[in-house]
Structure formats: structure tokens, C-alpha cells
mmCIF file of C-alpha atoms in Angstrom:
data_model
loop_
_atom_site.group_PDB
_atom_site.id
_atom_site.type_symbol
_atom_site.label_atom_id
_atom_site.label_comp_id
_atom_site.label_asym_id
_atom_site.label_seq_id
_atom_site.Cartn_x
_atom_site.Cartn_y
_atom_site.Cartn_z
ATOM 1 C CA MET L 1 35.710 25.036 1.603
ATOM 2 C CA THR L 2 32.089 23.811 0.676
ATOM 3 C CA THR L 3 31.695 22.359 -2.617
ATOM 4 C CA VAL L 4 35.320 21.214 -4.933
ATOM 5 C CA GLU L 5 35.039 19.925 -8.448
ATOM 6 C CA VAL L 6 37.502 18.244 -9.876
ATOM 7 C CA PHE L 7 38.722 16.106 -13.006
ATOM 8 C CA ALA L 8 39.207 12.398 -13.317
ATOM 9 C CA PRO L 9 41.334 12.285 -16.719
ATOM 10 C CA ALA L 10 41.222 9.258 -18.671
ATOM 11 C CA LYS L 11 44.408 6.291 -18.567
ATOM 12 C CA ILE L 12 46.211 5.845 -21.619
ATOM 13 C CA ASN L 13 48.227 3.176 -21.369
ATOM 14 C CA LEU L 14 50.727 3.313 -24.235
ATOM 15 C CA THR L 15 52.564 0.351 -22.828
ATOM 16 C CA LEU L 16 51.342 -2.465 -21.111
ATOM 17 C CA HIS L 17 54.116 -5.732 -20.474
ATOM 18 C CA VAL L 18 53.133 -8.376 -18.339
ATOM 19 C CA THR L 19 56.587 -9.324 -16.897
ATOM 20 C CA GLY L 20 54.861 -12.600 -13.992
ATOM 21 C CA GLN L 21 52.797 -13.395 -11.245
ATOM 22 C CA ARG L 22 52.974 -13.186 -7.750
ATOM 23 C CA ASP L 23 51.833 -16.412 -5.367
ATOM 24 C CA ASP L 24 49.066 -14.251 -3.999
ATOM 25 C CA GLY L 25 47.172 -13.807 -8.193
ATOM 26 C CA TYR L 26 49.142 -10.151 -8.082
ATOM 27 C CA HIS L 27 50.261 -9.909 -11.944
ATOM 28 C CA LEU L 28 53.743 -8.086 -12.308
ATOM 29 C CA LEU L 29 52.818 -4.573 -14.858
ATOM 30 C CA ASP L 30 55.018 -2.824 -16.629
ATOM 31 C CA SER L 31 53.688 -0.112 -18.112
ATOM 32 C CA LEU L 32 53.831 3.451 -19.604
ATOM 33 C CA VAL L 33 51.443 5.299 -18.135
ATOM 34 C CA THR L 34 49.858 9.117 -19.295
ATOM 35 C CA PHE L 35 46.880 11.516 -19.140
ATOM 36 C CA ALA L 36 44.420 12.472 -22.279
ATOM 37 C CA PHE L 37 42.659 15.513 -22.181
ATOM 38 C CA VAL L 38 38.984 13.241 -21.710
ATOM 39 C CA GLY L 39 37.199 11.886 -18.271
ATOM 40 C CA ASP L 40 34.779 11.810 -15.883
ATOM 41 C CA ARG L 41 33.808 15.068 -13.256
ATOM 42 C CA LEU L 42 32.845 14.968 -9.811
ATOM 43 C CA THR L 43 30.950 17.545 -8.173
ATOM 44 C CA LEU L 44 31.994 17.486 -4.310
ATOM 45 C CA ALA L 45 29.534 19.583 -1.768
ATOM 46 C CA ALA L 46 30.225 19.043 2.496
ATOM 47 C CA ALA L 47 27.814 16.884 4.071
ATOM 48 C CA ASP L 48 26.331 14.680 6.963
ATOM 49 C CA ASP L 49 26.039 11.901 4.998
ATOM 50 C CA PHE L 50 27.893 9.884 2.469
ATOM 51 C CA SER L 51 25.015 10.191 -1.122
ATOM 52 C CA LEU L 52 26.360 9.322 -4.932
ATOM 53 C CA ASN L 53 24.165 10.803 -7.730
ATOM 54 C CA VAL L 54 25.414 9.834 -11.151
ATOM 55 C CA THR L 55 24.553 11.484 -14.097
ATOM 56 C CA GLY L 56 26.304 11.386 -17.847
ATOM 57 C CA PRO L 57 26.416 9.275 -21.405
ATOM 58 C CA PHE L 58 27.379 6.245 -19.549
ATOM 59 C CA ALA L 59 25.290 7.104 -15.745
ATOM 60 C CA ASP L 60 23.562 3.921 -16.457
ATOM 61 C CA ASP L 61 26.172 1.678 -16.437
ATOM 62 C CA VAL L 62 27.404 2.624 -13.268
ATOM 63 C CA PRO L 63 26.473 1.547 -9.317
ATOM 64 C CA THR L 64 26.173 3.925 -6.830
ATOM 65 C CA ASP L 65 26.148 0.897 -4.409
ATOM 66 C CA ALA L 66 29.052 0.261 -2.032
ATOM 67 C CA SER L 67 30.837 -1.700 -4.913
ATOM 68 C CA ASN L 68 31.456 1.996 -6.329
ATOM 69 C CA LEU L 69 34.967 2.980 -6.129
ATOM 70 C CA ILE L 70 34.356 6.178 -5.215
ATOM 71 C CA SER L 71 31.869 4.646 -1.669
ATOM 72 C CA ARG L 72 35.159 3.058 -1.390
ATOM 73 C CA ALA L 73 36.785 5.656 -1.047
ATOM 74 C CA ALA L 74 35.157 6.956 0.869
ATOM 75 C CA ASP L 75 34.605 4.805 3.556
ATOM 76 C CA LEU L 76 38.574 3.738 3.565
ATOM 77 C CA MET L 77 39.002 7.495 4.917
ATOM 78 C CA GLY L 78 36.635 7.833 7.078
ATOM 79 C CA LEU L 79 34.798 11.315 5.339
ATOM 80 C CA SER L 80 31.441 12.106 3.991
ATOM 81 C CA ALA L 81 31.113 14.254 0.958
ATOM 82 C CA ALA L 82 27.280 14.641 -1.815
ATOM 83 C CA ILE L 83 29.119 13.749 -4.716
ATOM 84 C CA THR L 84 27.768 14.354 -8.672
ATOM 85 C CA LEU L 85 29.995 11.945 -10.838
ATOM 86 C CA GLU L 86 29.290 12.950 -14.381
ATOM 87 C CA LYS L 87 30.019 9.694 -16.432
ATOM 88 C CA ASN L 88 32.095 10.727 -20.123
ATOM 89 C CA LEU L 89 34.044 7.735 -19.884
ATOM 90 C CA PRO L 90 32.834 4.993 -21.073
ATOM 91 C CA VAL L 91 32.938 1.787 -18.502
ATOM 92 C CA ALA L 92 35.329 -1.171 -18.360
ATOM 93 C CA SER L 93 36.698 0.539 -21.101
ATOM 94 C CA GLY L 94 40.661 -0.543 -20.646
ATOM 95 C CA LEU L 95 41.556 3.904 -19.524
ATOM 96 C CA GLY L 96 41.043 3.548 -16.012
ATOM 97 C CA GLY L 97 37.766 5.544 -15.356
ATOM 98 C CA GLY L 98 36.845 3.614 -12.249
ATOM 99 C CA SER L 99 40.215 4.570 -10.368
ATOM 100 C CA ALA L 100 40.396 7.992 -12.284
ATOM 101 C CA ASP L 101 37.472 8.918 -9.907
ATOM 102 C CA ALA L 102 38.551 7.134 -6.568
ATOM 103 C CA ALA L 103 41.498 9.263 -6.640
ATOM 104 C CA ALA L 104 38.989 12.607 -7.888
ATOM 105 C CA ALA L 105 36.735 11.429 -4.882
ATOM 106 C CA MET L 106 39.899 11.577 -2.278
ATOM 107 C CA LYS L 107 40.897 15.150 -3.225
ATOM 108 C CA GLY L 108 37.665 16.512 -3.244
ATOM 109 C CA LEU L 109 37.160 15.182 -0.026
ATOM 110 C CA ALA L 110 40.550 16.269 1.717
ATOM 111 C CA GLN L 111 39.985 19.693 0.297
ATOM 112 C CA ILE L 112 36.382 19.656 1.338
ATOM 113 C CA HIS L 113 37.274 18.243 4.956
ATOM 114 C CA ASN L 114 40.916 19.631 5.235
ATOM 115 C CA ARG L 115 42.289 16.515 5.212
ATOM 116 C CA SER L 116 45.899 14.558 4.365
ATOM 117 C CA LEU L 117 45.059 12.526 1.114
ATOM 118 C CA PRO L 118 45.450 8.498 2.577
ATOM 119 C CA ASP L 119 48.964 6.579 1.600
ATOM 120 C CA ARG L 120 49.542 5.248 -1.471
ATOM 121 C CA ASP L 121 49.152 1.576 0.574
ATOM 122 C CA ALA L 122 45.763 2.462 0.848
ATOM 123 C CA GLN L 123 45.563 3.241 -3.088
ATOM 124 C CA LEU L 124 47.279 0.664 -3.554
ATOM 125 C CA ALA L 125 43.461 -1.981 -1.677
ATOM 126 C CA LEU L 126 41.321 0.279 -4.180
ATOM 127 C CA GLY L 127 42.952 -0.943 -7.018
ATOM 128 C CA ALA L 128 46.057 -0.554 -8.702
ATOM 129 C CA ASP L 129 45.575 2.165 -11.566
ATOM 130 C CA VAL L 130 44.372 4.210 -7.741
ATOM 131 C CA PRO L 131 48.087 5.654 -7.339
ATOM 132 C CA VAL L 132 48.385 6.103 -10.531
ATOM 133 C CA CYS L 133 45.945 8.446 -11.347
ATOM 134 C CA MET L 134 46.728 9.945 -7.754
ATOM 135 C CA MET L 135 49.229 10.976 -9.169
ATOM 136 C CA GLY L 136 49.017 11.895 -12.281
ATOM 137 C CA GLY L 137 51.250 13.163 -15.236
ATOM 138 C CA THR L 138 53.070 10.694 -17.808
ATOM 139 C CA VAL L 139 54.451 8.006 -15.677
ATOM 140 C CA ARG L 140 55.968 4.000 -15.858
ATOM 141 C CA VAL L 141 54.338 1.844 -13.342
ATOM 142 C CA ARG L 142 56.319 -1.034 -12.543
ATOM 143 C CA GLY L 143 55.135 -3.896 -9.943
ATOM 144 C CA ILE L 144 51.384 -3.872 -8.750
ATOM 145 C CA GLY L 145 50.638 0.267 -9.215
ATOM 146 C CA ASP L 146 52.951 0.543 -6.910
ATOM 147 C CA ARG L 147 56.693 1.395 -8.246
ATOM 148 C CA LEU L 148 55.665 4.875 -9.617
ATOM 149 C CA GLU L 149 58.418 6.111 -11.636
ATOM 150 C CA PRO L 150 57.442 10.252 -12.880
ATOM 151 C CA LEU L 151 58.949 10.608 -16.934
ATOM 152 C CA SER L 152 59.600 14.909 -17.087
ATOM 153 C CA VAL L 153 59.095 15.655 -20.401
ATOM 154 C CA SER L 154 58.158 17.890 -22.872
ATOM 155 C CA SER L 155 54.807 20.234 -22.521
ATOM 156 C CA THR L 156 54.320 19.769 -26.138
ATOM 157 C CA SER L 157 50.679 17.683 -26.801
ATOM 158 C CA TRP L 158 50.279 15.324 -29.318
ATOM 159 C CA PRO L 159 47.128 15.166 -30.261
ATOM 160 C CA MET L 160 45.126 11.299 -29.572
ATOM 161 C CA VAL L 161 42.192 9.978 -31.175
ATOM 162 C CA LEU L 162 40.248 7.319 -28.788
ATOM 163 C CA VAL L 163 37.946 4.729 -29.660
ATOM 164 C CA ASN L 164 35.450 1.910 -27.784
ATOM 165 C CA PRO L 165 33.796 -0.186 -30.250
ATOM 166 C CA GLY L 166 31.001 -0.159 -27.198
ATOM 167 C CA VAL L 167 31.517 -3.529 -26.501
ATOM 168 C CA ALA L 168 32.863 -3.351 -22.392
ATOM 169 C CA VAL L 169 35.124 -6.132 -21.579
ATOM 170 C CA ALA L 170 36.656 -7.713 -17.679
ATOM 171 C CA THR L 171 39.918 -7.504 -16.789
ATOM 172 C CA SER L 172 39.965 -10.335 -15.259
ATOM 173 C CA ASP L 173 38.760 -12.388 -18.251
ATOM 174 C CA VAL L 174 41.380 -10.869 -20.213
ATOM 175 C CA PHE L 175 44.016 -12.258 -17.513
ATOM 176 C CA SER L 176 42.504 -15.037 -17.374
ATOM 177 C CA ARG L 177 43.271 -16.231 -21.391
ATOM 178 C CA LEU L 178 46.769 -14.660 -21.465
ATOM 179 C CA ALA L 179 49.202 -17.414 -22.446
ATOM 180 C CA SER L 180 52.723 -15.951 -20.833
ATOM 181 C CA LYS L 181 52.631 -14.531 -17.361
ATOM 182 C CA ASP L 182 55.850 -13.384 -17.621
ATOM 183 C CA ASN L 183 57.800 -11.539 -20.360
ATOM 184 C CA PRO L 184 59.871 -9.220 -21.089
ATOM 185 C CA PRO L 185 59.781 -5.798 -19.797
ATOM 186 C CA MET L 186 59.571 -1.966 -22.188
ATOM 187 C CA ASP L 187 62.803 -1.432 -23.108
ATOM 188 C CA ASP L 188 63.307 1.649 -20.134
ATOM 189 C CA PRO L 189 63.161 4.978 -21.244
ATOM 190 C CA PHE L 190 64.587 6.854 -19.170
ATOM 191 C CA ALA L 191 67.711 5.568 -21.316
ATOM 192 C CA LEU L 192 66.724 7.618 -24.200
ATOM 193 C CA GLY L 193 67.584 10.616 -22.064
ATOM 194 C CA PRO L 194 66.688 14.001 -23.606
ATOM 195 C CA ALA L 195 65.946 11.844 -26.810
ATOM 196 C CA PHE L 196 62.377 10.861 -25.285
ATOM 197 C CA ASP L 197 61.668 14.853 -26.149
ATOM 198 C CA LEU L 198 62.147 14.288 -29.931
ATOM 199 C CA MET L 199 58.548 13.087 -31.126
ATOM 200 C CA ASP L 200 61.000 10.936 -34.024
ATOM 201 C CA GLU L 201 62.978 9.059 -31.737
ATOM 202 C CA PHE L 202 59.936 9.043 -29.094
ATOM 203 C CA PHE L 203 57.469 7.222 -31.585
ATOM 204 C CA ASP L 204 59.871 4.546 -32.445
ATOM 205 C CA TRP L 205 60.563 3.811 -29.016
ATOM 206 C CA LEU L 206 57.330 3.319 -28.615
ATOM 207 C CA ALA L 207 56.436 1.614 -31.653
ATOM 208 C CA GLY L 208 59.205 -1.476 -30.752
ATOM 209 C CA GLN L 209 56.810 -1.174 -27.296
ATOM 210 C CA ARG L 210 53.438 -3.727 -26.657
ATOM 211 C CA ASN L 211 50.028 -4.315 -24.845
ATOM 212 C CA ASP L 212 50.875 -7.591 -23.542
ATOM 213 C CA LEU L 213 46.266 -7.852 -22.901
ATOM 214 C CA GLU L 214 46.157 -6.838 -26.594
ATOM 215 C CA ALA L 215 46.170 -10.513 -27.905
ATOM 216 C CA PRO L 216 43.519 -11.542 -25.176
ATOM 217 C CA ALA L 217 41.571 -9.158 -25.368
ATOM 218 C CA ARG L 218 41.364 -10.031 -29.498
ATOM 219 C CA GLU L 219 39.829 -13.509 -27.735
ATOM 220 C CA ILE L 220 36.337 -11.929 -26.332
ATOM 221 C CA ALA L 221 36.281 -8.934 -28.248
ATOM 222 C CA PRO L 222 37.182 -9.298 -31.884
ATOM 223 C CA VAL L 223 36.274 -6.209 -32.654
ATOM 224 C CA ILE L 224 38.673 -4.664 -30.960
ATOM 225 C CA GLY L 225 41.130 -5.761 -33.825
ATOM 226 C CA ASP L 226 38.948 -3.918 -36.846
ATOM 227 C CA VAL L 227 38.645 -0.950 -33.748
ATOM 228 C CA LEU L 228 42.939 -0.635 -34.453
ATOM 229 C CA ALA L 229 42.756 -1.288 -37.882
ATOM 230 C CA SER L 230 40.376 1.662 -38.341
ATOM 231 C CA ILE L 231 42.656 3.983 -36.918
ATOM 232 C CA ALA L 232 45.588 3.147 -38.495
ATOM 233 C CA ALA L 233 44.639 3.322 -41.599
ATOM 234 C CA GLN L 234 44.254 6.908 -40.862
ATOM 235 C CA PRO L 235 46.645 9.831 -42.481
ATOM 236 C CA GLY L 236 49.078 10.821 -40.051
ATOM 237 C CA CYS L 237 48.626 7.729 -37.723
ATOM 238 C CA ARG L 238 51.947 7.381 -35.439
ATOM 239 C CA LEU L 239 50.735 4.434 -33.486
ATOM 240 C CA ALA L 240 48.111 2.850 -33.238
ATOM 241 C CA ARG L 241 47.231 0.720 -29.705
ATOM 242 C CA MET L 242 45.403 -0.960 -26.969
ATOM 243 C CA SER L 243 45.001 1.270 -23.870
ATOM 244 C CA GLY L 244 44.863 -1.175 -20.424
ATOM 245 C CA SER L 245 42.813 -4.102 -21.211
ATOM 246 C CA GLY L 246 40.353 -3.490 -23.697
ATOM 247 C CA ALA L 247 38.215 -2.331 -25.817
ATOM 248 C CA THR L 248 38.890 1.466 -26.427
ATOM 249 C CA CYS L 249 41.922 2.179 -28.161
ATOM 250 C CA PHE L 250 44.321 4.814 -29.138
ATOM 251 C CA GLY L 251 45.606 6.425 -31.602
ATOM 252 C CA VAL L 252 48.495 9.156 -31.644
ATOM 253 C CA PHE L 253 48.530 11.980 -34.157
ATOM 254 C CA GLY L 254 51.761 14.208 -34.646
ATOM 255 C CA ASP L 255 49.528 16.676 -36.604
ATOM 256 C CA ASP L 256 45.878 18.316 -35.043
ATOM 257 C CA ALA L 257 44.645 18.433 -37.667
ATOM 258 C CA LEU L 258 45.206 15.148 -39.447
ATOM 259 C CA ALA L 259 43.746 13.736 -36.335
ATOM 260 C CA ALA L 260 40.302 15.717 -36.032
ATOM 261 C CA GLU L 261 39.897 14.551 -39.932
ATOM 262 C CA ALA L 262 40.898 11.412 -38.467
ATOM 263 C CA ALA L 263 37.918 11.276 -35.429
ATOM 264 C CA MET L 264 35.796 13.015 -38.120
ATOM 265 C CA GLN L 265 36.137 10.560 -40.379
ATOM 266 C CA ILE L 266 36.132 7.142 -38.391
ATOM 267 C CA SER L 267 32.951 8.184 -36.461
ATOM 268 C CA ALA L 268 31.147 8.597 -40.044
ATOM 269 C CA GLU L 269 32.104 5.645 -40.775
ATOM 270 C CA LYS L 270 30.884 4.036 -37.070
ATOM 271 C CA PRO L 271 28.290 6.233 -35.681
ATOM 272 C CA ARG L 272 28.041 3.451 -32.621
ATOM 273 C CA TRP L 273 31.884 4.155 -31.556
ATOM 274 C CA TRP L 274 32.873 6.064 -29.500
ATOM 275 C CA VAL L 275 35.029 8.766 -30.450
ATOM 276 C CA VAL L 276 36.808 11.660 -28.851
ATOM 277 C CA LEU L 277 39.691 13.436 -29.911
ATOM 278 C CA SER L 278 42.032 14.512 -27.221
ATOM 279 C CA LYS L 279 45.109 16.312 -27.175
ATOM 280 C CA GLU L 280 46.948 13.951 -25.138
ATOM 281 C CA PRO L 281 49.192 16.108 -21.928
ATOM 282 C CA GLY L 282 51.676 13.946 -20.657
ATOM 283 C CA PHE L 283 53.796 15.034 -23.766
#
């Protein structure tokens, strides 16, 4: 196989609870993660030397040197390819784009060279979100990103609207402003049992959870509050919450038409914001 294309979907933190911090500085998390139907795309072609070309609406924000996670992933595997990244996701946006790109690159490199994927510890060395991006689906993520529990849920897709105000937020800055780093974990999603597949019951559960990074992120970028208010004001919105360390926020809707109308309304009111309609595929 000489050329492969790999999709790198946006990671959505439906919940994000910060439950502690290790002596080495790594934060402990308890998060329910899923993936949207929007994301970056990688095209990998067999080549003797590694190269990275970036296109797409957010190409100018992406470094192409050795600091890029795609380059680091190739170094980790000791494999080369000519890689083109179509960067459709905003950078430093709370969507795990860099980690998703690294996971996609490793999958593509493994296909081209007929090699095995790196183990989870090696993936984790690239970033806390890389293992879950490699796994995909809907996953409870704990620890420093090393404890993954996939959830089996129904095949019904819920429409989701993603909104980013065009402000990059550094994850390290958000964590440095976090007032409490020893917060309660989220309620066990596995305890829902069959109710997990029922929309109303799951939304009730989800509404009782948190993103502990929202408050410090809003200190850095107060516009996040405006984004959340705009999403929550749309008819049919069942939940509005920030993803990751921001600034992207998401709204989940129980109706396709209402979600589409919400995306159009927010885009009309805030034409400079990045607004995307997606179906979250985990449910």
C-alpha cells in the first residue's frame, strides 16, 4: 500500500473532572470522551524521507518542524512518509486536534509499512489525549490518560453544534489557574446500565457532571461565556458545555432540524466564529 487517507476526528470532552495531581506534575482526570464527525484529514504516501505539508483553513497556525506531533509520531515509529495534513480544526481549541493528528499519522504509517502500532505507553509519551484518539468511540478516560474504558452505547446519533470564538487557549495556562486540583470524580456512567441508551436519562446524568477547566479558561478568554450563552439560548439545546481546555464549546440537540437552525443562527449572529454542525457518533 503506497498511499492512505486517514480521518482525524475532533475529540469532545462531554465531561472533564480534575481529580488530583501527581508528584511529577501530571494531572489526574476523569472524563467521558467521544468524537465528532468533523476533523482533520491526513494523506500519507510512501517516501524515503519524512515530509509534512499542511493545507486547509487553519494551516497557518500549524508548525511543520520537529515540534509537530505528526513528526514526533513518525520519529517514535522510526518510519517515513510524505504526509499532507488538511487542517480543518482550529488550533489550541480543546478538540485534541494535534493528538488526533498524531494518532491518525501512526495508523497511516502502520498501514503503509505493514507495521504494528506503538503500545499505549509509547502513545502516551506523545500526549495524554493520544491513546483515546487512537481508540476512538465513546470512552471513560481516567488517570493521566492511560486508563481507558470504552462504553457500548446505542447507534443513535445526536446532533452537535461546535463553536469556537477564534481564540487560542493554551492548556498549560488553564491548568495553572485551576483553583482546586482535587475535585470529585464524575458519577459512574456504567451505573446507568440500559438507561445509557435513553436520551432523557443520559442527558439528566450528563447535566450533573462538569468541566472543571471551564472557570479558569473563562478567566483567560471571557468570550467563552458568550459562546456558552449563545449555544444554550438556541431552541432544542439539551446541553451546552466547553470541551477540553477551551475555547471550543459544544451544544447537543435532540433534533436534527433544531441543531441545523442553531448553527445557522449562531453563524449569522457571529460570522467571525467557527461554527460547525456535526453528529456526535458515539450514541
